[in-house]
Each structure stands twice: as C-alpha cells, then as structure tokens.
Coordinates of C-alpha atoms in Angstrom, one line a residue:
M24 CA 11.3 22.2 -0.5
N25 CA 11.6 23.3 3.1
K26 CA 10.8 26.9 2.9
K27 CA 9.6 28.2 6.2
K28 CA 6.2 29.7 6.4
K29 CA 5.0 32.4 8.8
P30 CA 2.2 31.3 11.3
S31 CA -1.2 31.5 9.6
K32 CA -3.9 33.5 11.2
D33 CA -6.3 30.9 10.0
L34 CA -4.3 28.0 11.5
L35 CA -7.3 27.1 13.7
S36 CA -10.4 26.7 11.6
D37 CA -13.8 27.8 12.8
R38 CA -15.0 24.2 12.9
G39 CA -14.4 23.3 16.5
R40 CA -10.9 22.3 17.4
N41 CA -9.6 21.5 13.9
L42 CA -6.1 22.3 12.8
L43 CA -5.8 23.7 9.2
I44 CA -2.4 23.7 7.5
E45 CA -1.1 24.0 3.9
A46 CA 0.8 21.5 1.8
L47 CA 4.4 21.8 0.6
C48 CA 5.6 24.2 3.3
D49 CA 6.4 24.4 7.0
N50 CA 3.4 25.2 9.2
K51 CA 4.3 26.6 12.6
I52 CA 1.9 25.6 15.3
S53 CA 2.4 27.7 18.4
K54 CA 1.7 26.8 22.1
A55 CA -1.5 28.9 22.0
D56 CA -2.8 27.0 18.9
L57 CA -2.2 23.7 20.6
Q58 CA -3.8 24.8 23.9
N59 CA -6.9 25.6 21.9
A60 CA -6.8 22.5 19.8
W61 CA -6.2 20.1 22.7
N62 CA -8.5 21.9 25.2
S63 CA -5.8 22.2 27.8
K64 CA -4.2 25.2 29.5
D65 CA -1.1 23.5 30.8
F66 CA 1.2 21.2 28.9
S67 CA 5.0 20.8 28.5
A68 CA 7.4 20.2 25.7
E69 CA 7.3 16.5 26.6
D70 CA 3.5 16.5 26.0
M71 CA 4.2 18.0 22.5
L72 CA 6.7 15.3 21.8
Y73 CA 4.1 12.7 23.0
F74 CA 1.6 14.2 20.6
T75 CA 3.7 13.4 17.5
S76 CA 4.4 9.8 18.7
T77 CA 0.7 9.2 19.5
N78 CA -0.5 10.6 16.2
K79 CA 2.3 9.2 14.1
K80 CA 0.0 6.9 12.1
Y81 CA -2.2 9.8 11.2
L82 CA 0.7 12.0 10.2
D83 CA 2.2 9.2 8.2
F84 CA -1.0 8.7 6.3
L85 CA -0.8 12.3 5.0
D86 CA 3.0 12.0 4.6
I87 CA 3.6 14.8 7.1
S88 CA 7.1 15.3 8.5
Y89 CA 7.5 17.2 11.7
R90 CA 10.0 18.7 14.1
Q91 CA 9.8 20.5 17.4
E92 CA 11.6 23.8 18.3
G93 CA 11.0 24.8 21.9
M94 CA 7.3 25.1 22.4
S95 CA 6.4 25.2 18.7
L96 CA 5.6 22.4 16.4
Y97 CA 6.4 22.5 12.7
L98 CA 4.3 20.2 10.4
H99 CA 5.4 19.8 6.7
P100 CA 2.9 18.0 4.4
D101 CA 5.0 16.8 1.5
K102 CA 2.6 15.2 -0.9
Y103 CA -1.1 15.0 0.1
V104 CA -4.0 17.2 0.9
G105 CA -6.7 15.5 3.0
C106 CA -7.9 15.1 6.6
V107 CA -7.1 12.9 9.6
P108 CA -8.1 12.9 13.2
F109 CA -5.7 13.7 16.0
V110 CA -5.5 12.6 19.6
S111 CA -4.7 14.9 22.5
P112 CA -1.5 14.1 24.4
I113 CA -3.2 15.3 27.6
T114 CA -6.3 13.3 27.7
G115 CA -5.5 10.5 25.1
I116 CA -8.8 11.0 23.4
K117 CA -9.7 12.2 19.9
T118 CA -10.3 16.0 20.1
G119 CA -10.3 17.2 16.5
N120 CA -9.2 16.8 12.9
L121 CA -6.1 17.9 11.0
L122 CA -6.9 19.3 7.5
V123 CA -4.2 19.8 4.8
R124 CA -5.3 22.1 2.1
G125 CA -3.7 23.1 -1.2
R126 CA -0.6 25.3 -1.1
F127 CA -2.1 27.8 -3.5
G128 CA -5.5 28.3 -2.1
E129 CA -7.3 26.2 -4.8
D130 CA -10.8 24.8 -4.4
I131 CA -10.2 21.1 -4.7
S132 CA -13.8 20.0 -4.9
E133 CA -14.6 22.6 -7.7
L134 CA -11.7 21.4 -9.9
L135 CA -12.2 17.7 -9.2
S136 CA -15.6 17.8 -10.8
V137 CA -13.9 19.1 -14.0
V138 CA -10.9 16.8 -14.2
G139 CA -12.9 13.6 -13.9
E140 CA -11.3 10.2 -13.9
G141 CA -7.6 9.7 -13.2
V142 CA -7.6 11.4 -9.8
D143 CA -8.2 8.9 -6.9
I144 CA -9.3 10.0 -3.4
E145 CA -7.9 7.4 -1.0
Y146 CA -9.8 6.6 2.2
E147 CA -8.7 4.9 5.4
P148 CA -11.9 3.5 7.1
Q149 CA -9.9 2.6 10.3
Y150 CA -9.1 6.3 11.0
L151 CA -12.5 7.8 11.8
L152 CA -12.7 11.6 11.9
K153 CA -14.3 13.3 14.9
Q154 CA -18.0 13.1 14.2
E155 CA -19.0 16.7 14.7
S156 CA -16.5 17.7 12.0
T157 CA -17.9 19.1 8.8
I158 CA -14.7 18.6 7.0
K159 CA -15.3 15.9 4.3
P160 CA -14.0 15.0 0.9
P161 CA -16.2 16.1 -2.0
L162 CA -18.6 13.2 -2.2
Y163 CA -20.4 14.5 -5.3
F164 CA -17.1 14.1 -7.3
I165 CA -17.1 10.3 -6.6
C166 CA -20.8 10.2 -7.4
Q167 CA -20.1 11.7 -10.8
Q168 CA -17.4 9.0 -11.4
Y169 CA -19.9 6.3 -10.3
I170 CA -22.6 7.4 -12.7
D171 CA -20.2 7.4 -15.7
K172 CA -18.8 4.0 -14.7
Y173 CA -22.4 2.7 -14.2
I174 CA -23.4 3.7 -17.7
E175 CA -20.2 2.0 -19.0
A176 CA -21.0 -1.2 -17.0
K177 CA -24.6 -1.2 -18.1
K178 CA -23.5 -1.7 -21.7
I179 CA -21.9 -5.0 -21.1
H180 CA -25.2 -6.6 -19.7
W181 CA -23.5 -8.3 -16.8
Q182 CA -25.3 -11.5 -16.1
K183 CA -25.3 -13.9 -13.2
F184 CA -27.3 -16.9 -12.2
S185 CA -30.1 -16.2 -9.8
N186 CA -31.7 -19.0 -7.8
V187 CA -35.4 -18.3 -7.9
E188 CA -38.7 -20.1 -7.5
K189 CA -40.6 -20.7 -10.8
I190 CA -43.9 -22.5 -11.5
Q191 CA -43.4 -25.2 -14.1
S192 CA -45.5 -28.0 -15.6
F193 CA -43.2 -30.8 -14.6
P194 CA -41.5 -31.8 -11.3
T195 CA -37.7 -31.7 -10.8
S196 CA -35.2 -32.6 -8.1
S197 CA -35.7 -29.1 -6.7
T198 CA -39.5 -29.2 -6.5
K199 CA -40.8 -27.8 -3.2
W200 CA -43.1 -30.7 -2.4
D201 CA -44.5 -29.1 0.7
K202 CA -45.8 -26.1 -1.2
Y203 CA -47.0 -28.4 -4.0
A204 CA -49.0 -30.5 -1.4
E205 CA -50.7 -27.3 -0.1
K206 CA -51.7 -26.0 -3.5
S207 CA -52.5 -29.3 -5.4
A208 CA -55.7 -29.8 -3.5
D209 CA -57.1 -27.4 -6.0
I210 CA -57.3 -29.3 -9.3
R211 CA -56.2 -26.3 -11.2
N212 CA -52.8 -26.6 -9.5
V213 CA -52.1 -30.3 -10.1
L214 CA -49.7 -29.6 -13.0
R215 CA -48.2 -26.5 -11.4
Y216 CA -44.9 -27.5 -9.7
P217 CA -43.0 -24.8 -7.6
N218 CA -39.4 -25.6 -8.7
Q219 CA -36.2 -23.9 -7.6
V220 CA -34.3 -23.0 -10.7
N221 CA -31.1 -21.1 -11.7
L222 CA -31.8 -18.4 -14.2
L223 CA -29.2 -16.3 -16.1
S224 CA -30.3 -12.7 -15.6
D225 CA -28.8 -9.2 -15.7
N226 CA -31.2 -8.1 -12.9
H227 CA -29.5 -10.2 -10.2
S228 CA -29.1 -9.2 -6.6
E229 CA -25.6 -7.7 -7.0
W230 CA -26.7 -5.5 -9.9
R231 CA -29.7 -4.3 -7.9
M232 CA -27.2 -3.4 -5.1
L233 CA -25.1 -1.4 -7.5
T234 CA -28.3 0.3 -8.7
Y235 CA -29.1 1.1 -5.1
I236 CA -25.8 2.9 -4.9
L237 CA -26.6 4.7 -8.2
D238 CA -29.8 6.0 -6.5
L239 CA -27.6 7.3 -3.6
C240 CA -25.4 9.1 -6.1
I241 CA -28.4 10.7 -7.9
Q242 CA -29.7 11.9 -4.6
E243 CA -26.4 13.4 -3.7
L244 CA -26.0 15.3 -7.0
L245 CA -29.5 16.7 -6.7
S246 CA -28.9 17.9 -3.2
V247 CA -27.9 21.4 -2.1
R248 CA -24.5 20.0 -1.2
T249 CA -23.5 19.8 -4.9
P250 CA -22.7 23.1 -6.6
V251 CA -25.0 23.9 -9.5
R252 CA -22.1 24.2 -12.0
S253 CA -21.0 20.6 -11.0
R254 CA -24.6 19.2 -11.2
T255 CA -25.5 20.7 -14.6
P256 CA -23.3 18.5 -16.8
F257 CA -25.0 15.4 -15.3
V258 CA -28.7 16.5 -15.6
D259 CA -29.4 14.6 -18.8
K260 CA -27.6 11.4 -17.5
I261 CA -29.6 11.7 -14.2
N262 CA -32.9 12.0 -16.0
Q263 CA -32.2 9.1 -18.3
L264 CA -31.0 6.8 -15.5
S265 CA -33.8 7.7 -13.1
H266 CA -36.3 6.2 -15.5
S267 CA -34.3 3.0 -16.0
Y268 CA -35.1 1.4 -12.6
S269 CA -37.8 1.2 -10.0
K270 CA -37.0 2.1 -6.4
S271 CA -39.0 -1.0 -5.3
D272 CA -36.5 -3.2 -7.2
L273 CA -33.5 -1.8 -5.4
K274 CA -31.6 -4.0 -3.0
Y275 CA -30.4 -2.1 0.1
T276 CA -26.8 -2.8 1.2
N277 CA -24.2 -1.3 3.4
E278 CA -21.4 -3.6 2.1
I279 CA -20.5 -4.8 -1.4
K280 CA -18.0 -7.5 -2.2
T281 CA -15.7 -7.8 -5.2
H282 CA -15.1 -11.2 -6.7
M283 CA -12.2 -12.5 -8.9
A284 CA -14.6 -13.4 -11.7
D285 CA -16.1 -10.0 -11.9
P286 CA -15.5 -8.1 -15.2
L287 CA -12.9 -5.3 -14.8
V288 CA -15.5 -2.5 -15.3
I289 CA -17.7 -4.1 -12.5
K290 CA -14.7 -4.2 -10.2
D291 CA -14.0 -0.5 -10.8
L292 CA -17.7 0.2 -10.2
K293 CA -17.7 -1.7 -6.9
D294 CA -14.6 0.1 -5.7
L295 CA -16.3 3.4 -6.3
G296 CA -19.4 2.0 -4.6
K297 CA -17.5 1.1 -1.5
K298 CA -16.3 4.6 -1.1
I299 CA -19.8 6.0 -1.5
L300 CA -21.3 3.6 1.0
N301 CA -18.6 4.5 3.5
A302 CA -19.2 8.3 3.0
S303 CA -23.0 7.8 3.1
S304 CA -22.9 5.9 6.4
G305 CA -22.7 9.2 8.3
V306 CA -19.3 8.3 9.7
S307 CA -16.4 10.2 8.0
C308 CA -13.0 8.6 7.7
A309 CA -9.6 9.9 6.9
W310 CA -8.9 10.7 3.3
R311 CA -6.1 12.0 1.1
L312 CA -5.4 13.2 -2.4
D313 CA -2.0 13.3 -4.2
Q314 CA -1.9 17.0 -5.0
S315 CA 0.9 16.7 -7.6
L316 CA -1.0 14.0 -9.5
F317 CA -4.1 16.1 -9.3
F318 CA -2.3 19.1 -10.8
E319 CA -0.8 16.9 -13.5
R320 CA -4.3 15.6 -14.5
Y321 CA -5.7 19.2 -14.5
V322 CA -3.0 20.3 -17.0
Q323 CA -3.7 17.2 -19.1
Y324 CA -7.4 18.1 -19.1
L325 CA -6.7 21.6 -20.3
L326 CA -4.2 20.6 -23.0
G327 CA -6.7 17.9 -24.1
K328 CA -9.3 20.5 -24.8
V329 CA -6.8 22.7 -26.7
A330 CA -5.5 19.7 -28.7
R331 CA -9.0 18.5 -29.8
S332 CA -10.0 22.0 -30.9
R333 CA -6.9 22.3 -33.2
G334 CA -6.5 18.7 -34.4
I335 CA -3.3 18.1 -32.5
K336 CA -2.3 14.6 -31.4
I337 CA -1.9 14.3 -27.7
L338 CA -0.2 11.6 -25.6
N339 CA -0.6 11.5 -21.9
N340 CA 2.1 9.7 -19.8
A341 CA 3.7 8.1 -22.8
H342 CA 6.5 5.6 -21.9
F343 CA 10.0 5.9 -23.4
G344 CA 11.3 2.4 -22.9
I345 CA 14.9 1.8 -21.7
R346 CA 16.6 -1.4 -22.8
G347 CA 20.0 -3.0 -22.4
E348 CA 22.3 -3.5 -19.4
I349 CA 20.3 -1.5 -16.8
P350 CA 21.5 -1.5 -13.2
S351 CA 19.1 -2.9 -10.6
F352 CA 18.5 0.6 -9.4
G353 CA 18.0 2.0 -12.9
L354 CA 14.9 3.2 -14.7
K355 CA 12.9 0.9 -17.0
Y356 CA 11.3 3.9 -18.8
I357 CA 10.9 7.7 -18.6
E358 CA 7.5 9.2 -18.7
P359 CA 6.7 12.8 -19.8
D360 CA 3.3 14.1 -18.6
V361 CA 2.1 15.3 -22.0
I362 CA 3.3 15.1 -25.6
L363 CA 1.7 17.2 -28.4
E364 CA 2.5 16.4 -32.0
K365 CA 1.5 17.8 -35.4
N366 CA 3.4 18.3 -38.7
D367 CA 6.6 16.7 -37.3
I368 CA 6.7 19.3 -34.6
Q369 CA 6.6 18.2 -30.9
Y370 CA 5.9 19.9 -27.6
I371 CA 6.8 18.3 -24.3
I372 CA 4.9 19.4 -21.3
D373 CA 5.7 18.6 -17.6
A374 CA 3.4 19.7 -14.8
K375 CA 5.1 20.6 -11.5
Y376 CA 3.2 21.5 -8.4
K377 CA 5.8 24.0 -7.3
M378 CA 5.9 27.8 -6.6
Y379 CA 8.2 28.8 -9.4
M380 CA 5.9 31.5 -10.7
Y381 CA 5.1 32.9 -7.2
A382 CA 8.8 33.3 -6.5
F383 CA 9.9 34.3 -10.0
N384 CA 11.9 37.3 -8.9
T385 CA 13.2 35.7 -5.7
K386 CA 16.7 34.3 -5.3
S387 CA 16.7 30.9 -3.6
D388 CA 19.3 28.1 -3.6
I389 CA 16.5 25.5 -3.0
L390 CA 14.4 26.8 -6.0
Y391 CA 17.6 26.9 -8.1
D392 CA 18.3 23.2 -7.5
D393 CA 14.7 22.3 -8.0
F394 CA 14.3 24.2 -11.2
R395 CA 17.6 22.9 -12.6
N396 CA 16.5 19.3 -12.0
D397 CA 13.1 19.9 -13.6
L398 CA 14.6 21.7 -16.6
H399 CA 17.1 18.9 -17.2
Q400 CA 14.3 16.4 -16.9
I401 CA 12.1 17.9 -19.5
L402 CA 15.1 18.6 -21.8
S403 CA 15.8 14.8 -21.7
Y404 CA 12.3 14.1 -22.8
A405 CA 12.6 16.6 -25.7
A406 CA 15.8 14.9 -26.9
F407 CA 13.6 12.3 -28.6
G408 CA 11.9 14.7 -30.9
K409 CA 12.7 14.5 -34.7
S410 CA 13.1 18.2 -35.4
I411 CA 16.3 20.2 -34.6
G412 CA 14.1 22.8 -32.9
K413 CA 12.7 21.6 -29.6
N414 CA 9.7 23.0 -27.6
V415 CA 9.1 22.4 -23.9
I416 CA 6.6 23.7 -21.4
I417 CA 6.9 23.6 -17.6
A418 CA 3.4 24.1 -16.2
V419 CA 3.1 25.4 -12.6
P420 CA 0.3 26.6 -10.4
Y421 CA -0.6 30.3 -10.2
D422 CA -2.8 32.6 -8.3
S423 CA -6.4 31.6 -8.8
K424 CA -7.5 35.2 -8.8
K425 CA -5.2 36.3 -11.6
D426 CA -5.0 35.5 -15.3
P427 CA -2.5 32.8 -16.5
V428 CA 1.0 34.0 -17.3
K429 CA 3.9 32.8 -19.4
K430 CA 7.6 33.4 -19.3
I431 CA 9.8 32.5 -22.4
F432 CA 13.5 31.7 -22.7
R433 CA 15.6 29.8 -25.2
I434 CA 18.4 27.3 -24.9
E435 CA 20.8 27.2 -27.9
N436 CA 23.7 24.9 -28.8
Y437 CA 26.1 27.2 -30.7
H438 CA 28.1 24.2 -32.0
N439 CA 25.4 22.6 -34.1
G440 CA 22.5 25.1 -34.2
C441 CA 20.2 23.0 -32.2
L442 CA 17.9 25.1 -30.0
C443 CA 15.0 24.7 -27.6
D444 CA 12.2 27.2 -26.8
C445 CA 11.2 26.9 -23.2
Y446 CA 8.0 28.2 -21.6
L447 CA 7.2 28.5 -17.9
V448 CA 3.5 28.8 -17.7
G449 CA 1.6 29.8 -14.6
I450 CA -1.9 28.1 -14.5
P451 CA -4.5 29.5 -12.1
L452 CA -6.1 26.7 -10.2
S453 CA -9.6 28.1 -10.7
K454 CA -12.5 27.0 -12.8
V455 CA -13.3 30.6 -13.6
K456 CA -9.9 31.1 -15.3
M457 CA -10.1 28.0 -17.5
R458 CA -11.1 29.8 -20.7
E459 CA -8.2 32.3 -20.4
T460 CA -5.8 29.4 -19.6
E461 CA -6.8 27.5 -22.7
T462 CA -6.4 30.6 -24.8
L463 CA -2.9 31.2 -23.5
L464 CA -1.9 27.5 -24.0
S465 CA -3.2 27.6 -27.6
S466 CA -1.3 30.8 -28.3
I467 CA 2.0 29.1 -27.3
L468 CA 1.5 26.1 -29.6
N469 CA 3.0 27.0 -33.0
F470 CA 2.8 24.2 -35.4

C-alpha cells in the first residue's frame, strides 16, 4: 500500500544522527532532516541520489523502496522492522543508523517476549551499526529462546568423545612415556601409566561452550536491561539451571561451529548461540524482523490460549494440498494462518498487518483492492469446511491504547442458502490489552 504519510516530527531520533521511520508507509525525509543526519549544511539533489546508491545494500536488507522528489527523499519499508547503518554521501563515512519501527506504534521487544518461538530476528554481521548507537534488537528475547532450547537439548544427553589423559594400570600405544619416566622413579607410580584415551562424555568441550552461552543468557535476563515482566516467567528456570553447572567448568568462546552430525536440537541451540555471542561482543550489527509474520504469530498465540481454555482444536498454518495438472507457476498448497474446530463447526482466521481498522470509515481504492483480495482469500479457505454455515475472522492491528474491537458482516448465497459470518477484529498490539483481546476472541467463537 502506497499511502503517503506526512513528515513525522520524530523523524530524527534523539540518539545522535539516527533516522527513524515507520513500516508500510511513505516516510518523507526533508532537506533539513538530511542536513542534520549527514552533518552537512550544503548538498545537492545529486548528493541525495548518491545517498540511495551508496546505501542500496542497507536499504535492500530492510526491503526499503525509495524515490526522490526535488530535495525530499521518500523511504517506504514494505516488510521489515529493524536497523541498518547508513553512509553519508558527502563524506563517504558511516554517520548514523536507520531504524524502522512498527506502523502502529507497538513495542516489539515487549511482545516478542510473549510470542516466543516462531519469530526469527535475522542479523547481518557484515553490516555493523554505528557504535555509539543505543538502538539494538531485544537481546533478552533471544536469551529466553536459548534457555528453553538448552533445557530441551539437555534432555537428549548429547555425548561426544573427548581425548583426555587418564591414569591406568597398563601401558597402551598412547602412553606418555616422558611423563611416566618422570613419575616412575617413585615405586608407587610404577604401575601408573598416563594414557591418552577417548571417553564418551556429555560434558565435552562443545557442551561446556553452550553452557557458557547459557550463563551469558542468565546474566542478561537478570540485568536491568530486561523488563521485570519479561524476566518473571523465567525465574524458576534460571534458579534451576544456575545450580546445574559450575562457572569454573565453563569454556569461554567467541565462536561456535555447527557440524553436519549434530542433532537437530543442538543445531538450533548453536544458531541461537551465534546470535547471542554476536550481540554480546559489544559490536551491534544490522537486524530485521518480518512484521507481518510477527503479527501472525501473535494472533496464533492469543487464539491458542483461547482454544486451550475452551477445549477447541487449533491448527496453525495447516496445508491444503493441491494435486493434478498444476502449471509451473501454480500453487502446491494453500495455507490459512489458523483453523479452529469443534463439533463439526470451523472458524478460519487470517492475520493481516494492515490498517483496515484504522481507516474503517475512509474511502480508498487501494484499501478496497487489498480488502477484496484478502476477503476472497479467506473465503477460499472456508470453502473446505463441512458445514453449510461458514465462519471467518480477519485479524488486523489496532491502537495499543484502546480496547479490541470487532465488526461483523454476513455473506449469503440466496440460491442455495449457504452463508458465511465474517468478523473484522482489531487487535491492540499491547501486552496490557491481552486479556481484553482474549475475552473478545472467545465471545466471537460460537460452537
């Protein structure tokens, strides 16, 4: 959607020369904004054009399209929130960071701690942010994921061979004869051979590295950087894990390698560990988060709580397979975000990170086309329900300071009596409004 947005008064953040823009809209950056950001009083339209070409790889990383109109630059982030550095077209050096925040003013770090797994923050270590920037992804969220994955990995008792020195009563091909010669002068050591042996152990060097990263995570969650409400659910886990290892047994590392033979849960744990080591190094790199995917996971989380409390079967991202003579450009399956089922009644839910509820009383050709496509999409999902009466919910973001809201309409086929009840539900992107949102969603579900 290419809806133009008025220049934001908060376009330049108070953290040095960092540019702050919002996702899913045009952000106008004026000449005055750029003069401040680039620390230059004199530059031309050609310099502005040079800025976009010089910083193209950073803009591409956040999927930001751009255009120039006179001495103004318009940036349109289409998919991601995140942060990248930018280079001045005047000096050619890195002067600040470009931060893309959520379109609806949501606190990403607060909600990430709730949603849990399924939302991946992507990093690009080659794109280092300007060091004095305080703009960083929420590290404690990844630490929470790491702790949960560590507990899961611990249950498999991952063992590897460790080559260690062991005193044995017989010599072998790996006996350290120089050490034996030194010690055997004492008659008590004549039958004590220092042999190098391979032992299968679950306390090998790689596990001790992973436990070192666990210790970093625990320190992060206990620090003042982690909000109390995000720390509280992990207090018991932290207390239990803190007593399961000795700090003297940890193995320091600033790099961890993944091997083909590693179990899947260990590979996942190592991937999280790499992100934490990178963030803990003191050098921040570019990062991004798919905002639409994040909103989809948040809706799935809320509906999951409602479904469990009412004994409703829930399916997330179920695949409806497509077979037959499919063109090369055709779909192999369709995938509704959520399906709720009980007593042969089905609800189909699709989460859309769009401003339908904000512009509910606004006429717009762009919104008309978007909503028509989204409505047709969810109706196609509902077609596979067994009952003649269908139920669909399109969930969209809503003001985080307001209560959730629903709008209801019905589609009816007068020829055969088939009908579909449709709900447009505005979900506040706020942890404070979660209880009210769950209550509203529960009231809609009529089984």
